[in-house]
Amino acid sequence: MHLSEKKVRLNKLIALLFTAIIGGLYFLVIRQIGHLSDNSYLILLAIGSLVCFNSYSIFTKKYRERQQLINRPIPDNWKAILEQYVVFYQALDATEKRRFETEIQIFLHETRITGIKTEVDDLTMVLAAASAEIPVFSFPEWEYENLGEILIYPNAFSKDFRTEGPERNIQGMVGTGIMQGVMILSKPALIGGFQNSMDKKNVGIHEFVHLLDAADGEYDGIPKVFMQHQYIAPWLEIIRKETIRINKGLSKMNPYGATNPIEFFAVASEYFFEHPQALQKNNPDLYHILSLVFQQDTKNRFKSALRSAFNYRGQTTKRNALCPCNSGQKFKNCCLENARSY
């Protein structure tokens, strides 16, 4: 989500193109109006110029706001949270830290964080944003294009998003169906993932890696957007061998990684970012291929630029939809009041 010069140039080019189209259509329309006095014609031209100016402003709004955030220092309490909880941030040099801070601000400005029967405090917001930025920090062109909202639950939840009753064993989920474009995270699990960097578990990173997996259009455990073709076969072989080791109790990885290739990629990525030294020691082949995955950017920039021109910020829970807390009320009359952004 970094504001690169390439992104800005492309955004301006697209903005100029659409503005020119709007201006051209407007000019053709007034040309069809007959019997206009010179003064009326000049007034209509002035109105057209104003329409074009406002159109260009709208199309470049997203990146102009990002530029303002680049020039704005991160709040002191947010910086303190990063210093205390985020080991990845602590390992960066001064320049990289400033870029990480900026990307945190941009993410929270463009993504709504909503508490479902719980408060969204600064700690929750910053750690949710850090979870998003850690896997893509080496990819300044990357955008979470379809993510518009993160729902924060007070504890584990069930498959039908209940926070009370039996079968509440889910700590995080990328929404599908009516929850498309929404991520759901358990607040204690999110915070707990950053309190112990040695346990190789981080539910926030886990769920955002699922979004990277799906960047090619499907969840399959093969991040094709980030992985060169020649590495796909070795990656599948690593999954096969390590899954056997997990099932035999010989692996240091979280056993949940043996569920399927989708979860293997997410669990291995948690390990990679939480405890890279241990991963390199225990499984150098896995560490090597993940290093290649998370350092390579093959993002389709043009698609992102089009979405940015229209100020697209991903999908969110609809105001009139039933609240995810299962209260039976509309979202706007219930947990929407707990939503926060920067």
Tab-separated table of C-alpha atoms in Angstrom:
chain	number	residue	atom	x	y	z
A	1	MET	CA	0.000	0.000	0.000
A	2	HIS	CA	3.034	2.240	-0.297
A	3	LEU	CA	2.555	5.464	-2.286
A	4	SER	CA	5.114	4.855	-5.028
A	5	GLU	CA	5.825	7.326	-7.824
A	6	LYS	CA	4.672	4.708	-10.338
A	7	LYS	CA	1.282	4.453	-8.631
A	8	VAL	CA	0.866	8.222	-8.538
A	9	ARG	CA	1.754	8.635	-12.206
A	10	LEU	CA	-0.667	5.935	-13.289
A	11	ASN	CA	-3.418	7.343	-11.086
A	12	LYS	CA	-2.963	10.816	-12.590
A	13	LEU	CA	-2.942	9.400	-16.118
A	14	ILE	CA	-6.198	7.524	-15.565
A	15	ALA	CA	-7.744	10.552	-13.838
A	16	LEU	CA	-6.832	12.757	-16.807
A	17	LEU	CA	-8.250	10.191	-19.238
A	18	PHE	CA	-11.630	9.961	-17.501
A	19	THR	CA	-11.744	13.728	-16.971
A	20	ALA	CA	-11.071	14.272	-20.677
A	21	ILE	CA	-13.881	11.856	-21.565
A	22	ILE	CA	-16.301	13.669	-19.249
A	23	GLY	CA	-15.213	17.065	-20.600
A	24	GLY	CA	-15.538	15.891	-24.194
A	25	LEU	CA	-19.046	14.541	-23.647
A	26	TYR	CA	-20.075	17.753	-21.890
A	27	PHE	CA	-18.735	19.862	-24.791
A	28	LEU	CA	-20.627	17.719	-27.332
A	29	VAL	CA	-23.847	18.175	-25.370
A	30	ILE	CA	-23.657	21.967	-25.211
A	31	ARG	CA	-22.734	22.057	-28.882
A	32	GLN	CA	-26.094	20.475	-29.612
A	33	ILE	CA	-27.964	23.237	-27.796
A	34	GLY	CA	-29.077	25.816	-30.315
A	35	HIS	CA	-29.651	29.574	-30.038
A	36	LEU	CA	-27.175	30.180	-27.200
A	37	SER	CA	-25.947	33.680	-26.614
A	38	ASP	CA	-22.222	34.231	-26.216
A	39	ASN	CA	-22.651	34.861	-22.481
A	40	SER	CA	-24.678	31.674	-22.004
A	41	TYR	CA	-22.094	29.689	-23.928
A	42	LEU	CA	-19.280	31.071	-21.765
A	43	ILE	CA	-21.235	30.282	-18.587
A	44	LEU	CA	-21.757	26.688	-19.726
A	45	LEU	CA	-18.064	26.384	-20.545
A	46	ALA	CA	-17.217	27.674	-17.071
A	47	ILE	CA	-19.564	25.106	-15.537
A	48	GLY	CA	-17.936	22.416	-17.667
A	49	SER	CA	-14.482	23.464	-16.468
A	50	LEU	CA	-15.684	23.195	-12.867
A	51	VAL	CA	-17.132	19.730	-13.552
A	52	CYS	CA	-13.806	18.594	-15.031
A	53	PHE	CA	-11.844	20.014	-12.097
A	54	ASN	CA	-14.091	18.272	-9.556
A	55	SER	CA	-13.932	15.029	-11.548
A	56	TYR	CA	-10.148	15.069	-11.528
A	57	SER	CA	-10.172	15.804	-7.781
A	58	ILE	CA	-12.461	12.845	-7.145
A	59	PHE	CA	-10.368	10.466	-9.251
A	60	THR	CA	-7.136	11.475	-7.455
A	61	LYS	CA	-8.672	11.773	-3.963
A	62	LYS	CA	-7.368	8.450	-2.642
A	63	TYR	CA	-3.722	9.147	-3.409
A	64	ARG	CA	-3.919	12.780	-2.313
A	65	GLU	CA	-5.148	11.550	1.068
A	66	ARG	CA	-2.304	9.040	1.158
A	67	GLN	CA	0.182	11.839	0.488
A	68	GLN	CA	-1.188	13.724	3.487
A	69	LEU	CA	-0.730	10.625	5.644
A	70	ILE	CA	2.886	10.281	4.489
A	71	ASN	CA	3.548	13.761	5.817
A	72	ARG	CA	1.744	13.086	9.096
A	73	PRO	CA	3.698	11.431	11.934
A	74	ILE	CA	2.180	8.327	13.444
A	75	PRO	CA	0.467	8.907	16.832
A	76	ASP	CA	2.862	8.349	19.726
A	77	ASN	CA	0.706	5.657	21.333
A	78	TRP	CA	0.565	3.715	18.049
A	79	LYS	CA	4.336	3.840	17.770
A	80	ALA	CA	4.634	2.609	21.354
A	81	ILE	CA	2.369	-0.347	20.525
A	82	LEU	CA	4.539	-1.272	17.534
A	83	GLU	CA	7.692	-1.036	19.646
A	84	GLN	CA	6.235	-3.227	22.369
A	85	TYR	CA	4.285	-5.872	20.447
A	86	VAL	CA	5.521	-6.185	16.860
A	87	VAL	CA	8.869	-7.969	16.586
A	88	PHE	CA	8.861	-7.543	12.800
A	89	TYR	CA	8.745	-3.753	13.251
A	90	GLN	CA	11.472	-3.810	15.893
A	91	ALA	CA	13.869	-5.469	13.434
A	92	LEU	CA	13.486	-2.741	10.772
A	93	ASP	CA	15.921	0.140	10.312
A	94	ALA	CA	14.776	3.748	10.795
A	95	THR	CA	13.734	4.287	7.153
A	96	GLU	CA	11.840	1.023	6.999
A	97	LYS	CA	10.104	1.762	10.294
A	98	ARG	CA	8.837	5.062	8.936
A	99	ARG	CA	7.456	3.327	5.830
A	100	PHE	CA	5.814	0.638	7.968
A	101	GLU	CA	4.213	3.348	10.127
A	102	THR	CA	2.899	5.140	7.041
A	103	GLU	CA	1.401	1.951	5.654
A	104	ILE	CA	-0.287	1.317	9.000
A	105	GLN	CA	-1.858	4.785	8.808
A	106	ILE	CA	-2.969	4.272	5.198
A	107	PHE	CA	-4.466	0.860	5.952
A	108	LEU	CA	-6.436	2.154	8.924
A	109	HIS	CA	-7.593	5.210	6.983
A	110	GLU	CA	-9.022	3.048	4.203
A	111	THR	CA	-10.208	-0.002	6.166
A	112	ARG	CA	-12.976	0.073	8.759
A	113	ILE	CA	-12.362	-1.821	12.013
A	114	THR	CA	-15.652	-2.682	13.734
A	115	GLY	CA	-16.140	-4.214	17.158
A	116	ILE	CA	-18.938	-6.789	17.429
A	117	LYS	CA	-20.035	-6.587	21.060
A	118	THR	CA	-16.573	-5.318	21.967
A	119	GLU	CA	-14.599	-2.082	21.937
A	120	VAL	CA	-12.041	-1.381	19.240
A	121	ASP	CA	-9.141	0.222	21.081
A	122	ASP	CA	-5.840	1.490	19.649
A	123	LEU	CA	-4.070	-1.786	20.451
A	124	THR	CA	-6.599	-3.772	18.428
A	125	MET	CA	-6.487	-1.349	15.478
A	126	VAL	CA	-2.699	-1.195	15.270
A	127	LEU	CA	-2.187	-4.960	15.584
A	128	ALA	CA	-4.860	-5.651	12.947
A	129	ALA	CA	-3.080	-3.253	10.575
A	130	ALA	CA	0.330	-4.747	11.404
A	131	SER	CA	-1.048	-8.196	10.557
A	132	ALA	CA	-2.012	-6.871	7.144
A	133	GLU	CA	1.256	-5.104	6.390
A	134	ILE	CA	3.823	-7.661	7.575
A	135	PRO	CA	3.240	-10.220	4.760
A	136	VAL	CA	3.283	-7.568	2.002
A	137	PHE	CA	5.940	-5.183	3.312
A	138	SER	CA	8.292	-6.085	0.443
A	139	PHE	CA	5.593	-5.361	-2.137
A	140	PRO	CA	4.991	-1.583	-2.307
A	141	GLU	CA	2.531	-2.039	-5.186
A	142	TRP	CA	0.288	-4.469	-3.301
A	143	GLU	CA	-3.292	-3.509	-2.420
A	144	TYR	CA	-5.893	-5.448	-0.426
A	145	GLU	CA	-8.381	-4.537	-3.121
A	146	ASN	CA	-11.545	-6.244	-1.888
A	147	LEU	CA	-11.064	-5.905	1.856
A	148	GLY	CA	-13.097	-3.024	3.266
A	149	GLU	CA	-13.737	-4.030	6.862
A	150	ILE	CA	-12.385	-6.122	9.732
A	151	LEU	CA	-14.893	-7.320	12.318
A	152	ILE	CA	-13.433	-7.785	15.802
A	153	TYR	CA	-15.207	-10.366	17.962
A	154	PRO	CA	-14.822	-10.478	21.771
A	155	ASN	CA	-13.726	-14.119	21.707
A	156	ALA	CA	-13.805	-17.235	19.545
A	157	PHE	CA	-16.890	-17.659	17.366
A	158	SER	CA	-18.783	-20.376	15.518
A	159	LYS	CA	-19.129	-21.020	11.789
A	160	ASP	CA	-22.369	-19.033	11.788
A	161	PHE	CA	-20.600	-16.150	13.609
A	162	ARG	CA	-22.187	-16.757	17.036
A	163	THR	CA	-20.218	-15.446	20.026
A	164	GLU	CA	-22.188	-17.485	22.559
A	165	GLY	CA	-23.113	-21.146	22.872
A	166	PRO	CA	-21.310	-24.324	21.737
A	167	GLU	CA	-18.904	-24.911	18.840
A	168	ARG	CA	-17.163	-21.555	19.215
A	169	ASN	CA	-13.672	-22.622	18.163
A	170	ILE	CA	-12.843	-20.231	15.291
A	171	GLN	CA	-10.293	-17.480	15.983
A	172	GLY	CA	-10.194	-15.898	12.521
A	173	MET	CA	-11.904	-16.139	9.155
A	174	VAL	CA	-11.907	-14.525	5.728
A	175	GLY	CA	-15.587	-13.905	5.004
A	176	THR	CA	-17.484	-15.497	2.119
A	177	GLY	CA	-21.042	-15.128	0.830
A	178	ILE	CA	-22.751	-12.241	2.629
A	179	MET	CA	-19.463	-11.656	4.459
A	180	GLN	CA	-17.468	-11.332	1.215
A	181	GLY	CA	-14.835	-8.600	1.529
A	182	VAL	CA	-14.870	-8.775	5.330
A	183	MET	CA	-12.339	-10.372	7.678
A	184	ILE	CA	-13.306	-11.590	11.144
A	185	LEU	CA	-10.781	-11.820	13.989
A	186	SER	CA	-11.066	-12.788	17.637
A	187	LYS	CA	-9.731	-9.910	19.729
A	188	PRO	CA	-7.900	-12.083	22.315
A	189	ALA	CA	-6.375	-14.237	19.556
A	190	LEU	CA	-5.236	-11.200	17.586
A	191	ILE	CA	-3.499	-9.655	20.593
A	192	GLY	CA	-2.181	-13.006	21.811
A	193	GLY	CA	-0.523	-13.632	18.460
A	194	PHE	CA	1.776	-10.656	19.056
A	195	GLN	CA	2.411	-11.256	22.756
A	196	ASN	CA	4.418	-14.437	22.165
A	197	SER	CA	6.568	-14.356	19.049
A	198	MET	CA	8.120	-17.717	19.881
A	199	ASP	CA	4.970	-19.830	19.521
A	200	LYS	CA	4.916	-19.535	15.694
A	201	LYS	CA	1.198	-18.619	15.807
A	202	ASN	CA	-0.406	-15.363	14.719
A	203	VAL	CA	-4.055	-15.428	13.690
A	204	GLY	CA	-3.894	-11.974	12.088
A	205	ILE	CA	-1.003	-12.865	9.774
A	206	HIS	CA	-2.629	-16.258	9.115
A	207	GLU	CA	-5.840	-14.712	7.779
A	208	PHE	CA	-4.130	-12.053	5.686
A	209	VAL	CA	-1.945	-14.718	4.078
A	210	HIS	CA	-5.178	-16.418	2.990
A	211	LEU	CA	-5.958	-13.206	1.069
A	212	LEU	CA	-2.558	-13.409	-0.625
A	213	ASP	CA	-3.271	-17.029	-1.514
A	214	ALA	CA	-6.555	-15.968	-3.136
A	215	ALA	CA	-4.956	-13.145	-5.161
A	216	ASP	CA	-4.855	-15.448	-8.218
A	217	GLY	CA	-8.595	-16.098	-7.946
A	218	GLU	CA	-8.703	-19.224	-5.804
A	219	TYR	CA	-7.755	-20.538	-2.373
A	220	ASP	CA	-5.432	-23.469	-3.053
A	221	GLY	CA	-2.288	-22.939	-0.995
A	222	ILE	CA	-0.300	-21.956	-4.104
A	223	PRO	CA	0.387	-18.197	-4.144
A	224	LYS	CA	0.808	-17.964	-7.923
A	225	VAL	CA	0.841	-14.150	-7.924
A	226	PHE	CA	3.939	-14.220	-5.718
A	227	MET	CA	5.595	-17.461	-6.840
A	228	GLN	CA	7.471	-17.951	-10.103
A	229	HIS	CA	6.235	-20.936	-12.077
A	230	GLN	CA	9.410	-22.981	-11.618
A	231	TYR	CA	8.915	-22.952	-7.831
A	232	ILE	CA	5.375	-24.369	-7.842
A	233	ALA	CA	6.427	-28.032	-8.174
A	234	PRO	CA	9.090	-27.765	-5.409
A	235	TRP	CA	6.517	-25.985	-3.227
A	236	LEU	CA	3.987	-28.781	-3.652
A	237	GLU	CA	6.690	-31.335	-2.841
A	238	ILE	CA	7.590	-29.431	0.333
A	239	ILE	CA	3.917	-29.454	1.344
A	240	ARG	CA	3.712	-33.206	0.742
A	241	LYS	CA	6.875	-34.055	2.702
A	242	GLU	CA	6.215	-31.695	5.608
A	243	THR	CA	2.603	-32.863	5.932
A	244	ILE	CA	3.903	-36.421	6.352
A	245	ARG	CA	6.358	-35.190	9.008
A	246	ILE	CA	3.568	-33.322	10.814
A	247	ASN	CA	1.331	-36.383	10.865
A	248	LYS	CA	4.214	-38.468	12.244
A	249	GLY	CA	4.905	-35.883	14.955
A	250	LEU	CA	8.351	-35.081	13.533
A	251	SER	CA	7.727	-31.458	12.508
A	252	LYS	CA	8.045	-28.247	14.520
A	253	MET	CA	5.128	-26.729	12.600
A	254	ASN	CA	1.646	-26.242	14.015
A	255	PRO	CA	-0.228	-29.520	13.262
A	256	TYR	CA	-3.078	-27.467	11.798
A	257	GLY	CA	-0.850	-26.999	8.759
A	258	ALA	CA	-1.491	-30.613	7.776
A	259	THR	CA	-5.209	-29.909	7.248
A	260	ASN	CA	-4.769	-29.035	3.575
A	261	PRO	CA	-2.416	-26.988	1.328
A	262	ILE	CA	-4.417	-23.816	2.009
A	263	GLU	CA	-3.806	-24.014	5.744
A	264	PHE	CA	-0.249	-25.232	5.219
A	265	PHE	CA	0.649	-22.009	3.406
A	266	ALA	CA	-0.958	-19.858	6.115
A	267	VAL	CA	0.614	-21.801	9.021
A	268	ALA	CA	4.051	-21.874	7.362
A	269	SER	CA	3.806	-18.106	6.835
A	270	GLU	CA	3.027	-17.577	10.527
A	271	TYR	CA	6.173	-19.573	11.322
A	272	PHE	CA	8.183	-17.566	8.753
A	273	PHE	CA	7.261	-14.181	10.238
A	274	GLU	CA	7.015	-15.152	13.905
A	275	HIS	CA	10.186	-17.223	14.321
A	276	PRO	CA	12.257	-17.147	11.093
A	277	GLN	CA	15.477	-18.267	12.755
A	278	ALA	CA	13.855	-21.469	13.982
A	279	LEU	CA	12.243	-22.141	10.611
A	280	GLN	CA	15.554	-21.689	8.799
A	281	LYS	CA	17.218	-24.102	11.205
A	282	ASN	CA	14.452	-26.725	11.249
A	283	ASN	CA	13.396	-26.585	7.603
A	284	PRO	CA	15.811	-24.609	5.398
A	285	ASP	CA	14.025	-25.592	2.150
A	286	LEU	CA	10.707	-24.250	3.420
A	287	TYR	CA	12.378	-21.104	4.704
A	288	HIS	CA	14.124	-20.547	1.349
A	289	ILE	CA	11.014	-20.868	-0.782
A	290	LEU	CA	8.982	-18.611	1.538
A	291	SER	CA	11.779	-16.045	1.315
A	292	LEU	CA	11.311	-16.088	-2.451
A	293	VAL	CA	7.525	-15.843	-2.149
A	294	PHE	CA	7.491	-12.847	0.153
A	295	GLN	CA	10.172	-10.888	-1.729
A	296	GLN	CA	8.707	-11.128	-5.222
A	297	ASP	CA	6.038	-8.757	-6.541
A	298	THR	CA	4.101	-9.516	-9.732
A	299	LYS	CA	1.071	-7.378	-8.944
A	300	ASN	CA	-1.167	-6.148	-11.721
A	301	ARG	CA	-0.706	-2.405	-11.191
A	302	PHE	CA	-3.225	-1.228	-13.766
A	303	LYS	CA	-6.149	-2.938	-12.045
A	304	SER	CA	-5.209	-1.301	-8.734
A	305	ALA	CA	-4.893	2.098	-10.397
A	306	LEU	CA	-8.416	1.865	-11.833
A	307	ARG	CA	-9.862	0.986	-8.438
A	308	SER	CA	-7.927	3.838	-6.802
A	309	ALA	CA	-9.232	6.364	-9.327
A	310	PHE	CA	-12.765	5.520	-8.270
A	311	ASN	CA	-11.738	5.718	-4.579
A	312	TYR	CA	-12.598	2.030	-4.106
A	313	ARG	CA	-11.922	0.883	-0.552
A	314	GLY	CA	-13.177	-2.664	-0.559
A	315	GLN	CA	-16.425	-4.136	0.674
A	316	THR	CA	-17.938	-3.525	4.087
A	317	THR	CA	-20.937	-4.805	6.005
A	318	LYS	CA	-24.035	-3.135	4.588
A	319	ARG	CA	-25.725	-0.647	6.935
A	320	ASN	CA	-29.129	-2.302	6.566
A	321	ALA	CA	-27.836	-5.890	6.791
A	322	LEU	CA	-28.531	-7.962	9.888
A	323	CYS	CA	-25.814	-7.345	12.473
A	324	PRO	CA	-23.154	-10.119	12.611
A	325	CYS	CA	-23.646	-10.299	16.381
A	326	ASN	CA	-26.970	-12.084	15.736
A	327	SER	CA	-28.968	-9.537	17.706
A	328	GLY	CA	-31.592	-9.472	14.981
A	329	GLN	CA	-31.163	-5.717	14.542
A	330	LYS	CA	-29.882	-3.893	11.503
A	331	PHE	CA	-26.116	-3.307	11.537
A	332	LYS	CA	-26.567	0.494	11.535
A	333	ASN	CA	-28.647	0.282	14.720
A	334	CYS	CA	-26.316	-2.100	16.510
A	335	CYS	CA	-22.543	-2.695	16.246
A	336	LEU	CA	-21.792	-0.132	13.521
A	337	GLU	CA	-21.397	2.395	16.348
A	338	ASN	CA	-18.238	0.480	17.346
A	339	ALA	CA	-16.604	1.012	13.925
A	340	ARG	CA	-13.345	2.944	13.736
A	341	SER	CA	-10.942	4.141	11.064
A	342	TYR	CA	-8.085	6.639	11.028
